[in-house]
Tab-separated table of C-alpha atoms in Angstrom:
chain	number	residue	atom	x	y	z
A	1	MET	CA	167.350	-9.300	-230.134
A	2	ILE	CA	167.972	-11.375	-233.033
A	3	TYR	CA	170.831	-12.758	-231.555
A	4	ILE	CA	168.667	-13.565	-227.682
A	5	LEU	CA	166.131	-14.848	-229.459
A	6	ILE	CA	168.326	-17.734	-231.475
A	7	ARG	CA	170.068	-18.248	-228.200
A	8	VAL	CA	167.606	-18.815	-226.149
A	9	VAL	CA	165.829	-21.159	-229.300
A	10	PHE	CA	169.505	-23.219	-229.276
A	11	PRO	CA	171.026	-22.669	-225.892
A	12	SER	CA	173.142	-25.263	-226.753
A	13	LYS	CA	174.809	-24.522	-230.285
A	14	LYS	CA	178.004	-22.747	-229.843
A	15	ALA	CA	178.166	-18.536	-229.382
A	16	PHE	CA	179.802	-17.988	-233.239
A	17	TYR	CA	177.239	-20.402	-235.063
A	18	VAL	CA	174.646	-18.272	-233.008
A	19	LEU	CA	176.373	-15.727	-234.654
A	20	LEU	CA	176.192	-16.485	-238.322
A	21	PHE	CA	172.346	-17.788	-237.993
A	22	SER	CA	171.551	-14.238	-236.268
A	23	ALA	CA	173.654	-12.470	-239.006
A	24	LEU	CA	172.025	-14.481	-241.818
A	25	THR	CA	168.144	-13.816	-240.769
A	26	CYS	CA	168.942	-9.666	-239.973
A	27	TYR	CA	170.537	-10.120	-243.466
A	28	SER	CA	167.675	-12.050	-245.204
A	29	ILE	CA	164.830	-9.966	-243.707
A	30	GLU	CA	166.680	-6.694	-244.668
A	31	PHE	CA	167.231	-7.514	-248.422
A	32	LEU	CA	163.991	-8.936	-248.509
A	33	GLN	CA	163.068	-5.652	-248.540
A	34	LEU	CA	164.318	-5.500	-251.734
A	35	TYR	CA	161.569	-7.728	-253.221
A	36	GLN	CA	158.394	-5.393	-254.665
A	37	GLY	CA	155.823	-8.377	-255.279
A	38	GLN	CA	152.013	-7.805	-254.865
A	39	TRP	CA	151.955	-10.381	-251.927
A	40	MET	CA	154.467	-9.006	-250.001
A	41	ILE	CA	153.147	-5.423	-250.261
A	42	GLU	CA	150.233	-6.651	-248.990
A	43	LEU	CA	151.954	-8.490	-246.474
A	44	ARG	CA	154.140	-5.652	-245.263
A	45	LYS	CA	150.159	-3.637	-244.929
A	46	THR	CA	149.461	-5.924	-241.905
A	47	PHE	CA	150.620	-5.697	-238.444
A	48	LEU	CA	153.012	-8.297	-238.174
A	49	GLY	CA	154.395	-7.563	-242.006
A	50	ARG	CA	154.943	-3.807	-241.316
A	51	TYR	CA	157.209	-4.632	-238.316
A	52	VAL	CA	159.025	-7.781	-238.507
A	53	LEU	CA	159.666	-7.439	-242.953
A	54	GLY	CA	159.990	-3.889	-242.792
A	55	GLN	CA	159.044	-1.292	-245.280
A	56	GLY	CA	162.236	-0.183	-247.457
A	57	PHE	CA	166.044	-1.431	-247.552
A	58	LEU	CA	168.559	0.754	-245.700
A	59	TRP	CA	172.659	0.242	-246.104
A	60	SER	CA	172.331	1.587	-242.270
A	61	ASP	CA	169.909	-0.958	-241.020
A	62	ILE	CA	172.950	-3.959	-242.190
A	63	VAL	CA	175.400	-1.735	-240.360
A	64	ALA	CA	173.419	-1.605	-237.432
A	65	TYR	CA	172.492	-5.517	-237.284
A	66	THR	CA	176.219	-6.382	-237.593
A	67	PHE	CA	177.273	-3.900	-234.615
A	68	GLY	CA	174.509	-5.458	-232.677
A	69	ILE	CA	175.176	-8.607	-232.708
A	70	LEU	CA	178.892	-8.081	-232.105
A	71	PHE	CA	178.065	-6.457	-229.800
A	72	ILE	CA	175.581	-8.716	-227.684
A	73	PHE	CA	177.973	-11.238	-228.928
A	74	SER	CA	181.359	-10.255	-226.912
A	75	ILE	CA	178.847	-9.364	-224.037
A	76	GLU	CA	178.145	-12.896	-223.908
A	77	ARG	CA	181.996	-13.910	-224.289
A	78	LEU	CA	182.483	-12.190	-221.936
A	79	ILE	CA	179.593	-13.468	-219.431
A	80	LEU	CA	180.705	-16.768	-220.267
A	81	LYS	CA	184.686	-16.084	-219.996
A	82	TYR	CA	183.930	-14.753	-216.230
A	83	HIS	CA	181.390	-17.040	-214.488
A	84	ASN	CA	183.400	-19.995	-215.981
A	85	HIS	CA	186.491	-18.417	-214.294
A	86	GLU	CA	184.080	-18.406	-211.022
A	87	THR	CA	183.039	-21.758	-211.374
A	88	ARG	CA	186.719	-23.165	-211.313
A	89	PHE	CA	187.649	-20.899	-208.679
A	90	CYS	CA	184.832	-22.364	-206.395
A	91	ILE	CA	185.671	-26.150	-207.271
A	92	LYS	CA	189.397	-25.510	-206.264
A	93	GLN	CA	188.508	-24.586	-203.084
């Protein structure tokens, strides 16, 4: 979801940069869950804070973010490769 959101916001950036920015965003949010300052705890009690920042750090979330980002990156690369191939094919005819 983060990858697609970043791709929509930055459509002209290379896919690799979107991959890096998405991974850094997800990892930052996950590691931010280790911080237990009072203001952060209060923020997590709100509806949006709970869903954006989460409740606790899990290594399995890091793995899930990594696989999810790599999966959608691969899908995008395949779609662009197919689209570019079809475009070249249509122009040559």
